[in-house]
XYZ file of C-alpha atoms in Angstrom:
408
model
C 20.067 76.159 -4.980
C 22.149 74.855 -2.055
C 24.565 77.149 -0.229
C 27.578 75.369 -1.733
C 28.371 74.513 -5.315
C 29.389 71.241 -6.913
C 32.512 72.286 -8.810
C 34.333 70.308 -11.495
C 37.897 71.374 -12.294
C 39.452 69.991 -15.477
C 43.214 69.706 -15.005
C 45.413 69.211 -11.937
C 48.208 71.599 -12.832
C 49.021 74.700 -10.834
C 45.974 76.576 -12.122
C 43.501 73.788 -11.555
C 44.760 73.081 -8.050
C 44.684 76.784 -7.203
C 41.055 76.975 -8.284
C 40.289 73.898 -6.200
C 41.873 75.448 -3.104
C 40.241 78.867 -3.581
C 36.757 77.360 -4.029
C 37.219 74.789 -1.298
C 38.024 77.590 1.134
C 34.604 79.080 0.356
C 32.851 75.853 1.321
C 32.255 74.425 -2.148
C 32.598 70.739 -3.041
C 35.369 70.419 -5.610
C 36.325 67.454 -7.790
C 39.456 67.745 -9.918
C 39.680 65.593 -13.045
C 43.184 64.880 -14.330
C 43.717 63.231 -17.715
C 46.864 61.340 -16.704
C 47.381 58.687 -14.040
C 49.250 61.043 -11.733
C 48.693 64.683 -10.853
C 52.316 65.678 -11.312
C 54.243 68.698 -12.507
C 57.319 69.160 -14.660
C 59.531 72.122 -15.382
C 61.949 74.364 -13.604
C 61.483 77.507 -11.522
C 58.579 79.918 -11.450
C 58.434 83.396 -10.013
C 55.508 84.233 -7.750
C 55.499 87.979 -7.357
C 53.238 89.483 -4.710
C 50.180 89.456 -6.977
C 50.390 85.654 -6.993
C 51.977 84.961 -3.614
C 49.304 86.882 -1.728
C 46.689 84.338 -2.819
C 48.856 81.418 -1.729
C 49.062 83.062 1.700
C 45.343 83.821 1.837
C 44.501 80.200 1.028
C 46.771 78.911 3.776
C 49.172 77.148 1.410
C 52.418 76.202 3.139
C 54.605 78.661 1.247
C 57.701 77.913 3.338
C 57.133 74.201 2.731
C 57.484 74.926 -0.991
C 61.094 75.985 -0.323
C 61.146 79.364 -2.053
C 64.117 81.601 -2.552
C 63.089 85.170 -1.743
C 64.290 87.332 -4.613
C 66.005 90.586 -3.705
C 67.115 92.051 -7.049
C 67.351 91.782 -10.814
C 70.814 91.663 -12.394
C 71.684 92.364 -16.035
C 74.929 90.859 -17.371
C 76.978 91.554 -20.472
C 76.343 88.747 -22.965
C 79.989 88.025 -23.812
C 81.876 88.840 -20.596
C 79.264 88.282 -17.888
C 80.109 91.640 -16.333
C 77.241 93.205 -14.379
C 75.768 96.017 -16.490
C 72.829 96.998 -14.303
C 71.110 96.005 -11.066
C 67.532 96.712 -10.031
C 67.191 96.319 -6.288
C 63.722 95.307 -5.144
C 64.233 97.215 -1.884
C 61.660 96.610 0.817
C 59.444 94.687 -1.570
C 57.323 93.060 1.135
C 56.564 96.373 2.854
C 55.517 97.866 -0.465
C 53.516 95.008 -1.952
C 52.511 92.825 1.011
C 54.415 89.584 0.413
C 57.902 88.413 -0.466
C 58.867 87.875 -4.101
C 59.033 84.079 -4.006
C 60.857 81.927 -6.512
C 59.713 78.285 -6.448
C 60.572 75.098 -8.198
C 57.335 74.126 -9.945
C 57.332 70.670 -8.361
C 57.694 72.101 -4.834
C 54.735 74.491 -5.057
C 52.631 71.894 -6.875
C 53.104 69.491 -3.952
C 51.883 72.101 -1.478
C 48.848 72.939 -3.610
C 47.987 69.233 -3.749
C 48.001 69.133 0.036
C 45.895 72.281 0.307
C 43.330 70.988 -2.181
C 42.862 67.416 -1.031
C 43.934 66.932 2.576
C 41.537 67.370 5.490
C 43.421 70.246 7.111
C 42.254 73.729 6.204
C 38.908 75.373 5.635
C 36.184 73.830 3.525
C 35.493 70.250 2.467
C 38.557 68.424 1.146
C 38.552 68.140 -2.618
C 38.443 64.879 -4.566
C 41.054 63.999 -7.190
C 40.151 61.647 -10.045
C 43.053 60.659 -12.284
C 42.803 58.939 -15.686
C 39.859 61.180 -16.515
C 40.435 62.770 -19.912
C 37.535 65.057 -20.829
C 36.449 64.307 -24.417
C 33.243 66.325 -24.433
C 31.575 69.024 -22.398
C 28.210 70.745 -22.518
C 28.940 74.065 -20.808
C 25.286 75.098 -20.735
C 24.090 71.881 -19.089
C 27.224 71.657 -16.926
C 28.091 68.116 -18.012
C 31.417 66.477 -18.887
C 32.062 63.160 -20.626
C 35.349 61.327 -20.116
C 37.322 58.916 -22.269
C 36.904 56.155 -19.658
C 33.111 56.279 -20.113
C 32.283 58.212 -16.963
C 30.312 61.437 -16.870
C 30.044 64.313 -14.394
C 27.575 67.117 -13.743
C 28.488 70.315 -11.943
C 27.098 73.714 -11.011
C 30.409 75.249 -12.086
C 33.082 73.896 -14.435
C 36.579 75.371 -14.294
C 38.562 74.423 -17.397
C 42.227 74.585 -16.414
C 43.573 72.178 -19.001
C 46.484 74.248 -20.205
C 47.741 75.821 -23.396
C 46.525 72.850 -25.467
C 43.086 72.996 -23.843
C 40.360 70.852 -25.376
C 37.780 72.672 -23.271
C 38.096 75.806 -25.394
C 36.763 73.864 -28.351
C 33.854 72.513 -26.305
C 33.038 76.149 -25.488
C 33.150 77.192 -29.157
C 36.525 78.965 -29.057
C 38.956 78.416 -31.942
C 42.394 79.705 -30.855
C 44.233 82.062 -33.186
C 47.923 81.323 -32.689
C 51.210 80.916 -34.487
C 54.676 79.582 -33.773
C 56.937 82.161 -32.185
C 60.228 83.122 -33.771
C 61.735 81.972 -30.442
C 62.313 78.637 -28.788
C 63.660 77.986 -25.312
C 65.824 75.491 -23.464
C 65.165 75.057 -19.766
C 67.575 73.319 -17.442
C 68.600 73.051 -13.809
C 71.847 72.564 -11.933
C 72.396 71.710 -8.283
C 74.100 73.975 -5.747
C 76.827 71.423 -4.970
C 77.802 71.242 -8.634
C 77.848 75.034 -8.918
C 80.112 75.329 -5.892
C 82.499 72.763 -7.355
C 82.622 74.842 -10.548
C 83.298 78.080 -8.633
C 79.863 79.415 -9.639
C 78.387 79.718 -6.143
C 77.476 83.396 -6.677
C 74.642 82.211 -8.924
C 73.124 80.598 -5.815
C 73.959 83.384 -3.384
C 72.804 86.428 -5.356
C 69.085 85.908 -4.507
C 68.310 87.392 -7.912
C 66.808 86.882 -11.310
C 69.828 87.257 -13.580
C 69.743 88.078 -17.287
C 72.084 87.827 -20.241
C 70.916 89.425 -23.495
C 67.233 90.152 -23.966
C 67.479 92.858 -26.636
C 66.668 90.565 -29.518
C 65.656 86.920 -29.430
C 68.604 85.544 -27.462
C 68.223 85.769 -23.700
C 69.272 83.731 -20.651
C 67.203 84.008 -17.458
C 68.586 82.348 -14.340
C 67.299 82.161 -10.751
C 67.696 79.968 -7.641
C 64.881 77.941 -6.075
C 64.334 75.012 -3.643
C 65.913 76.771 -0.664
C 68.912 77.683 -2.803
C 69.744 74.091 -3.657
C 68.883 74.405 -7.347
C 69.460 77.031 -10.016
C 67.070 77.119 -12.949
C 67.793 78.574 -16.390
C 65.583 79.518 -19.317
C 67.622 79.994 -22.474
C 65.849 81.633 -25.432
C 67.148 81.293 -28.974
C 65.944 81.815 -32.572
C 63.590 79.067 -33.730
C 65.485 79.031 -37.025
C 68.534 77.606 -35.204
C 67.181 74.065 -35.163
C 63.712 74.513 -36.704
C 62.091 72.762 -33.736
C 58.605 71.674 -34.831
C 57.715 69.183 -32.118
C 55.087 70.470 -29.726
C 55.549 70.543 -25.973
C 58.046 71.766 -23.421
C 59.529 68.445 -22.344
C 61.743 67.547 -25.339
C 65.119 66.253 -24.149
C 68.405 67.833 -25.235
C 72.092 67.441 -24.381
C 74.500 69.890 -22.706
C 76.447 70.069 -25.967
C 73.323 71.041 -27.919
C 72.614 73.718 -25.346
C 76.058 75.316 -25.303
C 76.455 75.179 -29.099
C 73.299 77.262 -29.452
C 75.035 80.238 -27.797
C 78.601 80.391 -29.198
C 79.398 83.959 -28.106
C 78.055 83.657 -24.566
C 79.862 84.428 -21.283
C 82.298 81.566 -20.570
C 80.993 81.062 -17.016
C 77.481 80.485 -18.322
C 78.851 78.033 -20.867
C 80.449 76.129 -17.989
C 77.083 75.987 -16.244
C 75.389 74.737 -19.418
C 77.929 71.955 -19.956
C 77.169 70.691 -16.454
C 73.389 71.253 -16.489
C 70.774 68.582 -15.890
C 67.233 67.915 -17.076
C 67.745 69.936 -20.271
C 64.524 70.293 -22.254
C 63.542 72.178 -25.387
C 60.332 74.171 -25.415
C 58.481 75.335 -28.541
C 56.871 78.734 -27.933
C 53.592 79.944 -29.426
C 51.964 83.354 -29.670
C 48.216 83.279 -28.926
C 45.887 86.135 -29.708
C 43.407 86.949 -26.914
C 40.317 84.771 -27.049
C 36.939 86.420 -27.692
C 35.481 85.173 -24.399
C 36.340 82.929 -21.450
C 32.894 81.988 -20.198
C 29.972 79.993 -21.565
C 27.038 78.594 -19.627
C 28.354 77.122 -16.383
C 31.966 76.900 -17.577
C 34.965 79.210 -17.505
C 38.560 79.025 -18.663
C 41.466 79.551 -16.269
C 45.229 79.943 -16.520
C 46.958 78.912 -19.744
C 43.641 77.638 -21.109
C 42.354 81.231 -20.957
C 45.406 83.380 -21.673
C 48.548 81.575 -22.869
C 51.397 84.027 -22.698
C 55.073 84.236 -23.417
C 57.180 83.632 -20.304
C 59.048 86.935 -20.453
C 57.163 88.761 -17.681
C 57.386 85.737 -15.318
C 53.641 86.135 -14.826
C 52.073 82.966 -16.259
C 51.644 81.234 -12.898
C 50.691 84.455 -11.138
C 47.899 85.026 -13.646
C 46.578 81.526 -12.888
C 46.749 82.266 -9.150
C 44.888 85.526 -9.785
C 42.222 83.726 -11.833
C 41.689 81.265 -9.000
C 41.663 84.089 -6.465
C 38.969 85.839 -8.493
C 36.771 82.728 -8.422
C 37.185 82.561 -4.644
C 36.226 86.213 -4.211
C 33.260 86.012 -6.584
C 31.855 82.694 -5.402
C 32.243 83.516 -1.731
C 30.181 81.737 0.884
C 27.237 84.109 0.582
C 27.386 84.915 -3.123
C 23.947 83.490 -3.922
C 22.331 86.246 -1.887
C 23.892 88.726 -4.324
C 23.884 87.034 -7.719
C 23.652 83.768 -9.662
C 26.406 81.509 -10.991
C 25.843 83.040 -14.433
C 26.285 86.534 -13.046
C 29.347 85.401 -11.130
C 30.966 84.072 -14.284
C 30.145 87.301 -16.086
C 31.935 89.159 -13.287
C 34.887 86.760 -13.535
C 35.431 87.562 -17.200
C 35.037 91.312 -16.637
C 37.463 91.190 -13.729
C 40.133 89.007 -15.264
C 40.134 89.298 -19.045
C 41.328 92.929 -19.451
C 44.160 92.571 -16.934
C 45.362 89.189 -18.195
C 45.185 90.418 -21.797
C 47.289 93.474 -20.943
C 49.944 91.308 -19.292
C 49.766 88.807 -22.156
C 50.498 91.635 -24.607
C 53.334 93.019 -22.469
C 54.858 89.535 -22.204
C 54.960 89.314 -25.981
C 56.697 92.700 -26.234
C 59.217 91.688 -23.574
C 60.185 88.568 -25.551
C 62.733 90.617 -27.517
C 62.934 93.804 -25.449
C 64.084 93.450 -21.856
C 63.195 97.080 -21.148
C 59.533 96.011 -21.359
C 60.003 93.567 -18.469
C 58.568 94.766 -15.139
C 61.417 95.839 -12.909
C 63.385 97.161 -15.877
C 60.386 98.976 -17.366
C 59.277 102.500 -16.554
C 56.187 104.466 -17.539
C 58.436 107.543 -17.827
C 60.238 106.215 -20.904
C 56.975 105.175 -22.588
C 53.556 106.131 -21.226
C 51.315 103.125 -20.708
C 54.177 100.678 -20.201
C 53.477 97.816 -17.816
C 55.265 98.460 -14.502
C 56.082 96.499 -11.381
C 53.733 98.764 -9.402
C 50.789 97.978 -11.670
C 51.416 94.244 -11.581
C 52.534 93.650 -8.005
C 50.403 96.294 -6.315
C 47.110 95.170 -7.868
C 44.113 95.208 -5.500
C 41.655 92.689 -6.909
C 39.087 93.150 -4.147
C 38.888 96.879 -4.855
C 38.574 96.162 -8.583
C 35.750 93.690 -7.962
C 33.982 96.169 -5.719
C 34.116 98.758 -8.511
C 32.563 96.302 -10.955
C 29.787 95.395 -8.535
C 29.023 99.035 -7.819
C 29.009 99.866 -11.510
C 26.614 96.991 -12.150
C 24.182 98.103 -9.459
C 24.099 101.758 -10.469
């Protein structure tokens, strides 16, 4: 077997691009296959705590170019009055966990990952992007993929990063067990200039994730991104309110629909909602953990492997961690230690228990803000997920333990 692998990545979202960058940096030849005619990204903000941001830094992604806002605290507001009820200061977060707590607009970080995956600068051979390549069949044992346009591909390693509605899971024999959540969510953005004109500039200046509600289905989560030029909101409400059945997270809505969903809410937040832009409805689903992530030469990554509720702000970080794990496992000299099959076995052992634990904690946090890292504490309930467990995770040490256990 040659020193480098031929890698096929299915999906050019954040997870797929992260895998491409991580494996490129180890000298592998990566081709990313995207089903649509453009490798774009939609959505609002995403939090990249240190457990995700450290991989972006290790890969040489231009983090500053992605225009993050560095988060300094969490703020809890009274639902009706907006008064601050509690503040959790992140303190010297970088000194404790190794990176800043970055809050990105999804489009901004996606652009930087595209550059890191496909441009000549940086370590490893530049990846290849093929758009209009919808995978309609895969043989994970043979390492082959067939596309709707008639083309085929063969790879030493297939990374299936095709999202929550992954077709690759079916090709690998996995039948997802999921149900509609009792919650739905609106997401929206509003520009800094508009906020200042509305006398809401503190929402830009607080450098915080801010919450209204969260003890029950209703919850508002707001945070700034794009160098403080945009504020992003996720607004959770009971699915019974409008019985949203349409799948997806890009269903358009009006400011009036948004504000009427939350009649008793803080008047300042209502003002923001009435002036918000790019308002979309998002149907949420609860997925049970899948029985396995790996088959033959293929593995699942990101939302294809572990779809989770958004309430721990860890969905993107888990995809970054998955990609980081592939980079660590399939390092430049891995074939002197183990095969691709062994590497994928390690990947599942390394990633599945941790991602499943965070997936479960995200579900609990959907209606209980005290389960959310930052607000949570192992002293009020032993075994609770904490910010130290999530943000202080040492994947290299964990991998070393697995390797040592396997050789003993």
